[in-house]
Coordinates of C-alpha atoms in Angstrom, one line a residue:
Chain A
X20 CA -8.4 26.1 -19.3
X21 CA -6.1 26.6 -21.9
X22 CA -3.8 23.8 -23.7
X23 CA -0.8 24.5 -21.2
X24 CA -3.6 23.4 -18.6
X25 CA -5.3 20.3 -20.1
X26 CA -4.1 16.9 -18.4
X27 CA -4.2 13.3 -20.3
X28 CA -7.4 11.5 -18.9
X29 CA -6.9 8.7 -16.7
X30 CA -8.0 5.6 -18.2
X31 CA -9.2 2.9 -15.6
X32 CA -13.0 3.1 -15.2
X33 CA -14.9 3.1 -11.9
X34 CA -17.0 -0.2 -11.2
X35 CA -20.2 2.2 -12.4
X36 CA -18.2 2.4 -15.9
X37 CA -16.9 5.9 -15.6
X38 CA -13.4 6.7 -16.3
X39 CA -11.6 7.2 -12.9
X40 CA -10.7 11.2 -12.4
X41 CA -8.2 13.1 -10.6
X42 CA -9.3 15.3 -7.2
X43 CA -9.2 18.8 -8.1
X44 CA -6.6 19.5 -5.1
X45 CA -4.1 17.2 -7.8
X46 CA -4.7 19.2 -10.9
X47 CA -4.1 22.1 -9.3
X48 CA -1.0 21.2 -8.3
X49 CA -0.1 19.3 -11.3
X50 CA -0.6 22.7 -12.8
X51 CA 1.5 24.3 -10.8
X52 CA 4.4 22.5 -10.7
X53 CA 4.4 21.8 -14.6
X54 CA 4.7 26.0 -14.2
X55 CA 7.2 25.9 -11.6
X56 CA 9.0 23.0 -13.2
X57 CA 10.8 19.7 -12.3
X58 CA 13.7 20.9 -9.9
X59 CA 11.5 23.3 -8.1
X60 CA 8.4 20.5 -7.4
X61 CA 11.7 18.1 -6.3
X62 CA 12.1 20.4 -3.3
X63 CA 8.8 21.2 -2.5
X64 CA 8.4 17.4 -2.7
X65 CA 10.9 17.1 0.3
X66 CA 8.3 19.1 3.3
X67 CA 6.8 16.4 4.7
X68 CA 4.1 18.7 6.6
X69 CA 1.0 17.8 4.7
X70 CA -0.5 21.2 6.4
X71 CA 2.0 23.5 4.7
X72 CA 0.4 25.1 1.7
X73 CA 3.5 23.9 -0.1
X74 CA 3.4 20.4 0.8
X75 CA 3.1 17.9 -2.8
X76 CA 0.6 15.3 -2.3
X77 CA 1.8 12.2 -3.8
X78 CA -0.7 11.8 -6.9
X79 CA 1.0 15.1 -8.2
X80 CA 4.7 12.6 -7.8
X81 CA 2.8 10.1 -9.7
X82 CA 1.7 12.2 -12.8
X83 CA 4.9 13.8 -12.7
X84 CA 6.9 10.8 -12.5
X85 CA 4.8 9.1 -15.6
X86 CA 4.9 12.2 -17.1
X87 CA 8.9 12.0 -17.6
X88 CA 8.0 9.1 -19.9
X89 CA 7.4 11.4 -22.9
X90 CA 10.4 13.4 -22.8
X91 CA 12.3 10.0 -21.9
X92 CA 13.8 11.9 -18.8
X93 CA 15.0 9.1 -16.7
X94 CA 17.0 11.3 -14.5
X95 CA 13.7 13.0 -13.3
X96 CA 12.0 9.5 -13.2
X97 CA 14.3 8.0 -10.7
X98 CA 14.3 11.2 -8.3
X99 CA 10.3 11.1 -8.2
X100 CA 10.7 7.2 -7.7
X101 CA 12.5 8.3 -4.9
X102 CA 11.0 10.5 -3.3
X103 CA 7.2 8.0 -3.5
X104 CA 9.3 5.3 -2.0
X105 CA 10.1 7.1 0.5
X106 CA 6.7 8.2 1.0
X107 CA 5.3 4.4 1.2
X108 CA 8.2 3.4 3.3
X109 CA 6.9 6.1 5.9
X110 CA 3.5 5.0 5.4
X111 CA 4.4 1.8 7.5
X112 CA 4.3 3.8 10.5
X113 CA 0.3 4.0 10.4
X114 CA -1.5 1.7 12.0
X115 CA -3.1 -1.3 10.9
X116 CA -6.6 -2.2 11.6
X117 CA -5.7 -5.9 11.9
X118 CA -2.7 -5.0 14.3
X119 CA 0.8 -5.0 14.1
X120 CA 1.9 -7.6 12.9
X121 CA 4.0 -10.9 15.5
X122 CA 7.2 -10.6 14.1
X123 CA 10.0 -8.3 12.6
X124 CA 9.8 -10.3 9.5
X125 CA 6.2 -10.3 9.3
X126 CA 6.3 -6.6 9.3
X127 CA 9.6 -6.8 6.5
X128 CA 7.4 -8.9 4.6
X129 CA 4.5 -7.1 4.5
X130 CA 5.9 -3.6 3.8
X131 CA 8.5 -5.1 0.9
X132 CA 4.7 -7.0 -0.6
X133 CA 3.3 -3.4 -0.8
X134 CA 6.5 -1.8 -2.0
X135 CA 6.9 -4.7 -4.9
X136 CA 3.6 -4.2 -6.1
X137 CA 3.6 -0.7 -6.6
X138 CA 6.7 -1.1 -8.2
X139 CA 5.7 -4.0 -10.3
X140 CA 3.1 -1.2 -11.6
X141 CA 5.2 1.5 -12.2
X142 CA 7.6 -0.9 -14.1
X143 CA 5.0 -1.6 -16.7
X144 CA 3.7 1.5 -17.0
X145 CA 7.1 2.8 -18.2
X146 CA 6.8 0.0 -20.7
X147 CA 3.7 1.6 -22.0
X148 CA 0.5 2.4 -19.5
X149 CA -0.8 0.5 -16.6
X150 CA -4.2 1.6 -16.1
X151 CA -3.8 0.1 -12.1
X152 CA -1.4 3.0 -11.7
X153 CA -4.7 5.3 -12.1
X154 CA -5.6 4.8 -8.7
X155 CA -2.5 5.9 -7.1
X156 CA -3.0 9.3 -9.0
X157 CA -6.7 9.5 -7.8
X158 CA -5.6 9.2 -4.4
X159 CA -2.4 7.4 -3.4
X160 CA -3.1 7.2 0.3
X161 CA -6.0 5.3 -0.1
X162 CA -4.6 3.0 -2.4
X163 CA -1.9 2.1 -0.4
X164 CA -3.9 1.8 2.1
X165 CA -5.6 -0.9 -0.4
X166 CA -2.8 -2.6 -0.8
X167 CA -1.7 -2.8 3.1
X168 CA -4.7 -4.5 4.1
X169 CA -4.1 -6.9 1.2
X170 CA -0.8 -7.5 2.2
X171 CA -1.3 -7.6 6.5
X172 CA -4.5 -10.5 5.3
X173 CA -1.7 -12.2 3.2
X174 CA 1.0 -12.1 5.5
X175 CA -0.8 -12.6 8.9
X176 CA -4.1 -14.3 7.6
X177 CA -5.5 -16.6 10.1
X178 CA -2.6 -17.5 12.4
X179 CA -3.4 -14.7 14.4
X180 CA -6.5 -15.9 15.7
X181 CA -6.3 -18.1 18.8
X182 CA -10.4 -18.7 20.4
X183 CA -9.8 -20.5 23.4
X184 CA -12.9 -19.7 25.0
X185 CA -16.2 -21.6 25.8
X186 CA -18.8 -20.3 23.7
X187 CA -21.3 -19.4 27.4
X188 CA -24.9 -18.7 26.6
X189 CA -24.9 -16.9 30.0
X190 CA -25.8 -13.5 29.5
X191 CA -27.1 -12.9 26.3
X192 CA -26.9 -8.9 26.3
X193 CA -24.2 -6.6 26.0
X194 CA -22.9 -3.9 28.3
X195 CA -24.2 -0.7 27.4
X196 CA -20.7 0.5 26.4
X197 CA -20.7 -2.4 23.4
X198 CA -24.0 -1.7 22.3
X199 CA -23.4 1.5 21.6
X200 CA -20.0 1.2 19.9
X201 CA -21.6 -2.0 18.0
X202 CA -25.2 -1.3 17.0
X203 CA -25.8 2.6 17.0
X204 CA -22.8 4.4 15.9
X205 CA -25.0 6.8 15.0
X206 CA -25.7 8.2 18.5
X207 CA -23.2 10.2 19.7
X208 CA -22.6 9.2 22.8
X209 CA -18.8 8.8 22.8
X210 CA -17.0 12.2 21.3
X211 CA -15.4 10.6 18.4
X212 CA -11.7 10.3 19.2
X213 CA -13.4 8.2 22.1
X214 CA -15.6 6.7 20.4
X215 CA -12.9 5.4 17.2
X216 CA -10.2 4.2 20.0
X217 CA -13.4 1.7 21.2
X218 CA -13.9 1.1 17.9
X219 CA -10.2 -0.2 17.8
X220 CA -10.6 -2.3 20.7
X221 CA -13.9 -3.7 19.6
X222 CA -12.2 -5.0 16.2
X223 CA -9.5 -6.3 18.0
X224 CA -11.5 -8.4 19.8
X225 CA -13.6 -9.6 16.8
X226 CA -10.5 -10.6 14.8
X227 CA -10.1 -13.0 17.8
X228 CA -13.5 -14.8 17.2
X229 CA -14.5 -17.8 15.2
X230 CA -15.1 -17.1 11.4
X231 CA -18.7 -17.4 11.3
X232 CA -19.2 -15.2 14.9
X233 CA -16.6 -12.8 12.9
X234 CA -18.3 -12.0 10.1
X235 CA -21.8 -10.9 11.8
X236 CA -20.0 -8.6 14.1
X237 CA -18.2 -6.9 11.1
X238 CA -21.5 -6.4 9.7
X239 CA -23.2 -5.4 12.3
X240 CA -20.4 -2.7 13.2
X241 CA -20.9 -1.3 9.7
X242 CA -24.8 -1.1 10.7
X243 CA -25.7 -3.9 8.1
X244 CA -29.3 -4.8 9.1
X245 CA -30.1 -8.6 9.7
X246 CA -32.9 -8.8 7.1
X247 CA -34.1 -6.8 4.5
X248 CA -36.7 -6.3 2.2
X249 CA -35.0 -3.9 0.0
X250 CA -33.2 -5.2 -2.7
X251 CA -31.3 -2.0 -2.8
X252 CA -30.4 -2.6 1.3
X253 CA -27.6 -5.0 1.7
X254 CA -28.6 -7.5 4.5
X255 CA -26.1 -10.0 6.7
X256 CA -28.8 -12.8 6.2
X257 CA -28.5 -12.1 2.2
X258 CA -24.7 -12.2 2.1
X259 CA -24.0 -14.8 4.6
X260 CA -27.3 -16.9 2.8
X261 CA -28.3 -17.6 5.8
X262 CA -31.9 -17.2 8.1
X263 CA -31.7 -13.7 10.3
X264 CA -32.3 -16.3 12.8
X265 CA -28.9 -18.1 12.3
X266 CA -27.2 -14.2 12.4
X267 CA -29.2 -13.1 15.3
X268 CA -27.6 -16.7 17.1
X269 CA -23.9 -16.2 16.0
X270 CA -24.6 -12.7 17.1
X271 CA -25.3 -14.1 20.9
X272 CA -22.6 -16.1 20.8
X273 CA -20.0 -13.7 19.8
X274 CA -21.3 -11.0 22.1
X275 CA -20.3 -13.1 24.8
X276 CA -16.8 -14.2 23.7
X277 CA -16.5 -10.2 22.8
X278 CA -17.1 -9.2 26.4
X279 CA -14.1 -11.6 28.2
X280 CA -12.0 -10.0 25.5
X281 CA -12.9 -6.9 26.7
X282 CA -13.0 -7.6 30.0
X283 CA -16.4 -6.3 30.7
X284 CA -17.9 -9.3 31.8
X285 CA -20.2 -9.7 34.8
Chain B
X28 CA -22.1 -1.7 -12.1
X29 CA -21.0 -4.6 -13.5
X30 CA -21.0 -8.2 -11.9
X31 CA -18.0 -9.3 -13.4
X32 CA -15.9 -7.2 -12.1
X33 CA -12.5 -8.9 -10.1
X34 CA -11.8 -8.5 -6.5
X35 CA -8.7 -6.0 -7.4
X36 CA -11.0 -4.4 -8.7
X37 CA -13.6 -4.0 -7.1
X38 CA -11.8 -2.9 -3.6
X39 CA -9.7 -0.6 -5.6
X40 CA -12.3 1.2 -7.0
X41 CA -14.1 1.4 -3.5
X42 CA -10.6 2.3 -1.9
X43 CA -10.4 5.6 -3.6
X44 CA -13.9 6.6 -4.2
X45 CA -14.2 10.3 -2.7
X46 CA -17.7 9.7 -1.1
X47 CA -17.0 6.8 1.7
X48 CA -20.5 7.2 2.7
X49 CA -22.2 4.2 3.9
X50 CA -24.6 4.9 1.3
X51 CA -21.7 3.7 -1.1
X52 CA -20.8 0.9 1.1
X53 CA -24.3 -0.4 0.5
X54 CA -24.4 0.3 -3.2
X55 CA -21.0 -1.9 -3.3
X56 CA -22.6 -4.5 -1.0
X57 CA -25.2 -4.9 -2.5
X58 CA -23.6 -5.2 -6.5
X59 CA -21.0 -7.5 -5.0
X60 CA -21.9 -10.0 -1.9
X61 CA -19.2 -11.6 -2.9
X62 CA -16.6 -9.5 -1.8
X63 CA -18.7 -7.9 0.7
X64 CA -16.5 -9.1 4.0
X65 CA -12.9 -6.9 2.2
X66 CA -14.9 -4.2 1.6
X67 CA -16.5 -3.9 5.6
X68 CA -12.9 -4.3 6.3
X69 CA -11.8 -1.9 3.6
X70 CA -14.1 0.4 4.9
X71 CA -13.4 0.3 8.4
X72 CA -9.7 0.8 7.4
X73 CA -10.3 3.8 5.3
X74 CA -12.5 5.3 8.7
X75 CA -10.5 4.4 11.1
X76 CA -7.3 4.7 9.9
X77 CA -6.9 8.0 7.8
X78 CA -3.6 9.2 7.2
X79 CA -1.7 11.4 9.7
X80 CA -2.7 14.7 8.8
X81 CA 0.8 16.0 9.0
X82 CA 4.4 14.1 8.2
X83 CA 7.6 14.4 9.8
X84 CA 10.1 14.5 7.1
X85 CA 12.5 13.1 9.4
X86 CA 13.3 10.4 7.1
X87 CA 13.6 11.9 4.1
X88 CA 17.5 12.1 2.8
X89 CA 17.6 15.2 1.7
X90 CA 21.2 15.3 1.9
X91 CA 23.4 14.0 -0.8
X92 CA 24.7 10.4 -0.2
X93 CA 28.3 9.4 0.0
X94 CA 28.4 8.0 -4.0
X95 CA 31.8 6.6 -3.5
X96 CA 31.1 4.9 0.3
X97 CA 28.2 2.8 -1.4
X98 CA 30.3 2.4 -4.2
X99 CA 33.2 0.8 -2.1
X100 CA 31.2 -1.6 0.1
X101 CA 29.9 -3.0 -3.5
X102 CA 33.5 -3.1 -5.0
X103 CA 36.3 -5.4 -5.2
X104 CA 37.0 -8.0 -2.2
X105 CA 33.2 -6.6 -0.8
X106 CA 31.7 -7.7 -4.0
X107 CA 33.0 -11.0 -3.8
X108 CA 32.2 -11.1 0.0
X109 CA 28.8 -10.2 -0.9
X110 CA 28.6 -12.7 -3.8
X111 CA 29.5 -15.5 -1.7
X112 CA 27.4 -14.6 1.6
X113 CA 24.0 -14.2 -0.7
X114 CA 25.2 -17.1 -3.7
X115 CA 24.8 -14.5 -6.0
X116 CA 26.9 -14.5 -9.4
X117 CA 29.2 -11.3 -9.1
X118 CA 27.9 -10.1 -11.4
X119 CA 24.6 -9.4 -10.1
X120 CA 26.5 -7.2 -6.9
X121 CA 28.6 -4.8 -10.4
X122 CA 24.8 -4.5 -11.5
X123 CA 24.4 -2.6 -8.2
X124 CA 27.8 -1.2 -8.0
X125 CA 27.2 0.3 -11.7
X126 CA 23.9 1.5 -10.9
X127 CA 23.0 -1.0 -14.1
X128 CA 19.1 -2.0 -12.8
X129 CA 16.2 0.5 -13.1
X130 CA 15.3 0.9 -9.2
X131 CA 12.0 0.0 -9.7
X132 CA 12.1 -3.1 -11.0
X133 CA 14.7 -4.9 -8.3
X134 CA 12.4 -7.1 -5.9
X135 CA 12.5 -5.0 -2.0
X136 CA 13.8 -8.4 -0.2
X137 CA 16.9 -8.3 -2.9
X138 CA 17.6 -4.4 -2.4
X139 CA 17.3 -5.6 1.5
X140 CA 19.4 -8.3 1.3
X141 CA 22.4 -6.9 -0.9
X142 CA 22.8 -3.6 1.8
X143 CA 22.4 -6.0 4.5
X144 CA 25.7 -7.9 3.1
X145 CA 27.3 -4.7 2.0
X146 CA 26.9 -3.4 5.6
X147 CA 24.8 -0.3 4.3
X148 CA 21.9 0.7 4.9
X149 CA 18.3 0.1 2.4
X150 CA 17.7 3.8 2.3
X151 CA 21.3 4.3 1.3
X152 CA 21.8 1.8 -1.3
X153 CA 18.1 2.8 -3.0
X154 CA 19.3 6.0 -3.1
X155 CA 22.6 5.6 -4.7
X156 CA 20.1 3.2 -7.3
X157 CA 18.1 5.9 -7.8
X158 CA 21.6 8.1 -9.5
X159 CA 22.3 8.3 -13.0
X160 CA 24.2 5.3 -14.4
X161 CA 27.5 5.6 -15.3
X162 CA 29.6 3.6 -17.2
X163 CA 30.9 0.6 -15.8
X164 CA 34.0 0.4 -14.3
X165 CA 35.8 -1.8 -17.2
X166 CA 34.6 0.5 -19.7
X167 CA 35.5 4.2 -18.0
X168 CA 39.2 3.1 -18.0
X169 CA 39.3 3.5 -22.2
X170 CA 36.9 6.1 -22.7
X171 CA 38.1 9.4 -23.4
X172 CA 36.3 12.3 -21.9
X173 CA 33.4 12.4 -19.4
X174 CA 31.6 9.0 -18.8
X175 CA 27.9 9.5 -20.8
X176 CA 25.0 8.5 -18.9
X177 CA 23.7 5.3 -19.6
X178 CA 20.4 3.9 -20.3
X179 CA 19.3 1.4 -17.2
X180 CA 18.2 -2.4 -17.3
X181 CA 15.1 -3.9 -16.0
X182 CA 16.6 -6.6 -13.4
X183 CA 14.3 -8.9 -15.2
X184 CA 15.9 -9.0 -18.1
X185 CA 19.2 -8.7 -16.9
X186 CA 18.5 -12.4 -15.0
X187 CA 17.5 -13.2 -18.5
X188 CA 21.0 -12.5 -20.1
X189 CA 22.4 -14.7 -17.5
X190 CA 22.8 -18.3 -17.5
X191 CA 21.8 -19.2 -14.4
X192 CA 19.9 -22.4 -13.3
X193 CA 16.3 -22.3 -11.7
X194 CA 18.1 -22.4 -8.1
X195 CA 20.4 -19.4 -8.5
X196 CA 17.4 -17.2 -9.7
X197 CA 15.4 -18.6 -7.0
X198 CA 18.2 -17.0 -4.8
X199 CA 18.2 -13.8 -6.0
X200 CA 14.0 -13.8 -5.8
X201 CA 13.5 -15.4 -2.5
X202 CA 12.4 -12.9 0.3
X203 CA 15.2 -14.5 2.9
X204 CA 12.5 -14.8 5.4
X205 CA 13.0 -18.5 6.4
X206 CA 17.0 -17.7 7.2
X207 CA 16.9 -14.2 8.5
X208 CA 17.0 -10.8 7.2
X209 CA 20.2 -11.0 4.9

């Protein structure tokens, strides 16, 4: 690397107490474009294939846009500003795990909370440096994504769920479908495009049960044992502090609720 | 890891870790109980979820905007229309006219609200923000020679300058949620 090539470290750390660093698909192209220059990256910016070989991914934007703070370039600023928000304003379009939201305004709400607070951060890191901004440049898509789920619990919290059902003690086991999507997504029974759209419809379903039922299926999707003797094994019982016996019950419970949602019941 | 570390944090750091391995699920789990529930959810999100692999830049404006349409709908008897329909002091619709406030400090619900009024569209009028600054109006009349570009004002601190009362700066912050969309 030469001097032409060295980058200012980021400055957040990471939880484990290193300082955060940029994927080497975004020094590359920082690289390149500080080569190519300003005007050139601007239209490259503008192909919105993130296949082409010429496509910017947005932590590039980011340096460059922070960048423009040494030479005071305002002009350059607000055309990167641009382009990002445009970026995040498309970003709307994916899909949220928690559903769309009821209303228009819902939707206007959350997307202008997640617009505001990027741009809260980019504010005042032009007045000096926001280390916050750092995870944007180590990868903008999944802080966005960060802050959408942040801003769809805000905006929707609770209000969306609506249990109306009896909680039946019936049948106590699952269809074989929902064990497998639930318990064992390790198998792989379903191809996964199959297997993720069940996923989708499982988590619907658990957003609609009580808190407590709620919580053990979420754990138990991400294969979080019941117990564990481990300390270095997370356990449901050890974050819920409660007995496996308590999480094997709400378990039960919600397994029936889970299969009127999805209309696999007997 | 650290115990004391805040939610932000926390789910932050997990949001863009490279390796979203369930072995670094557990690791985070297991350091912070606390926040384990947004980081299942995080988690999930960041599985299920992942970005498109390719965009349509559809909505991209690559096309220059019509400076002097947007300047019109915030001019004159539309800047007083626009004044009155959001209770804003006029001045606050010449900050947008004059390209005065740095784009990204203007709160998304007021950007909304103010092209809503002006009968333009968000896209548009963040666009015709995102221009260089020129010299108000007023000022172009006596200045000899071309109009210099001019340094822009954080919308914070422009609210600042003014003397308004705690009601008319709670107008130009609130979201317009509870009385529709403008």
């Amino acid at each position: 690397m030469n001097n032409f090539d060295e980058l200012p470290p980021l400055r957040k750390f990471t939880v484990s107490g290193q300082v955060q660093v940029r994927r080497a698909r975004t020094v590359e192209q920082i690289q390149r474009a500080r080569k190519d220059g300003h005007d050139y990256l601007v239209k490259r910016a503008m192909i919105g294939d993130r296949s082409s070989s010429d496509y910017v991914v947005s932590e590039v934007l980011i340096f460059m846009m922070r960048d423009t703070k040494k030479h005071n370039n305002r002009r350059m600023f607000d055309k990167y500003f641009w382009i990002l928000s445009q970026r995040v304003q498309r970003s709307f379009r994916w899909r949220n795990l928690g559903g769309a939201p009821t209303s228009d305004l819902d939707q206007l709400r959350m997307e202008e909370m997640v617009m505001d607070k990027l741009n809260m951060l980019i504010s005042k890191d032009m007045e000096g440096y926001d280390e916050r901004l750092d995870y944007y440049e180590v990868s903008f898509d999944q802080a966005l994504m960060c802050d959408r789920q942040d801003a769809w619990r805000s905006v929707m919290g609770k209000a969306k769920r609506h249990v109306s059902m009896t909680n039946s003690d019936d049948d106590e086991r699952l269809t074989s479908e929902v064990n497998v999507a639930l318990t064992d997504m390790a198998k792989d029974a379903f191809d996964e495009n199959e297997k993720r759209n069940y996923l989708l419809r499982c988590l619907a379903a658990i957003k609609e049960l009580p808190d407590k039922e709620r919580e053990v299926m979420m754990y138990s999707l991400r294969e979080i044992p019941d117990e564990s003797t481990d300390p270095s094994v997370p356990s449901i019982s050890s974050i819920l502090k409660c007995t496996p016996k308590t999480v094997r019950s709400r378990r039960k419970s919600a397994q029936t609720k889970m299969k009127v949602l999805l209309g696999e019941e007997d | 890891m650290s115990n004391e570390q805040t939610r932000e944090d926390v789910l932050r750091s997990f949001s863009v870790e490279e390796d979203q391995s369930k072995a670094t699920l557990d690791a985070y789990l297991v350091q912070y109980p606390q926040f384990a529930m947004d980081l299942v959810e995080l988690s999930l999100e960041l599985e299920l979820l992942g970005v498109p692999s390719s965009d349509s830049d559809d909505d991209i404006e690559v096309s220059p905007i019509d400076t002097s349409q947007v300047k019109a709908a915030l001019s004159g008897e539309n800047a007083k229309g626009i004044a009155k329909k959001l209770g804003f002091p006029r001045t606050v619709v010449a900050g947008f006219r004059d390209r005065t406030f740095a784009p990204e400090t203007l709160p998304q619900s007021l950007v909304r609200r103010t092209a809503s009024a002006a009968s333009i569209g968000k896209a548009q009028l963040l666009a015709y923000l995102c221009m260089p600054t020129s010299i108000p109006t007023g000022l172009s009349m006596k200045a000899a020679g071309k109009p210099e570009e001019m340094e822009k004002t954080s919308f914070a601190d422009f609210v600042a300058s003014l003397d308004l009362d705690e009601a008319q700066k709670a107008r130009l912050y609130d979201g317009g949620y509870n009385n529709g969309s403008d």
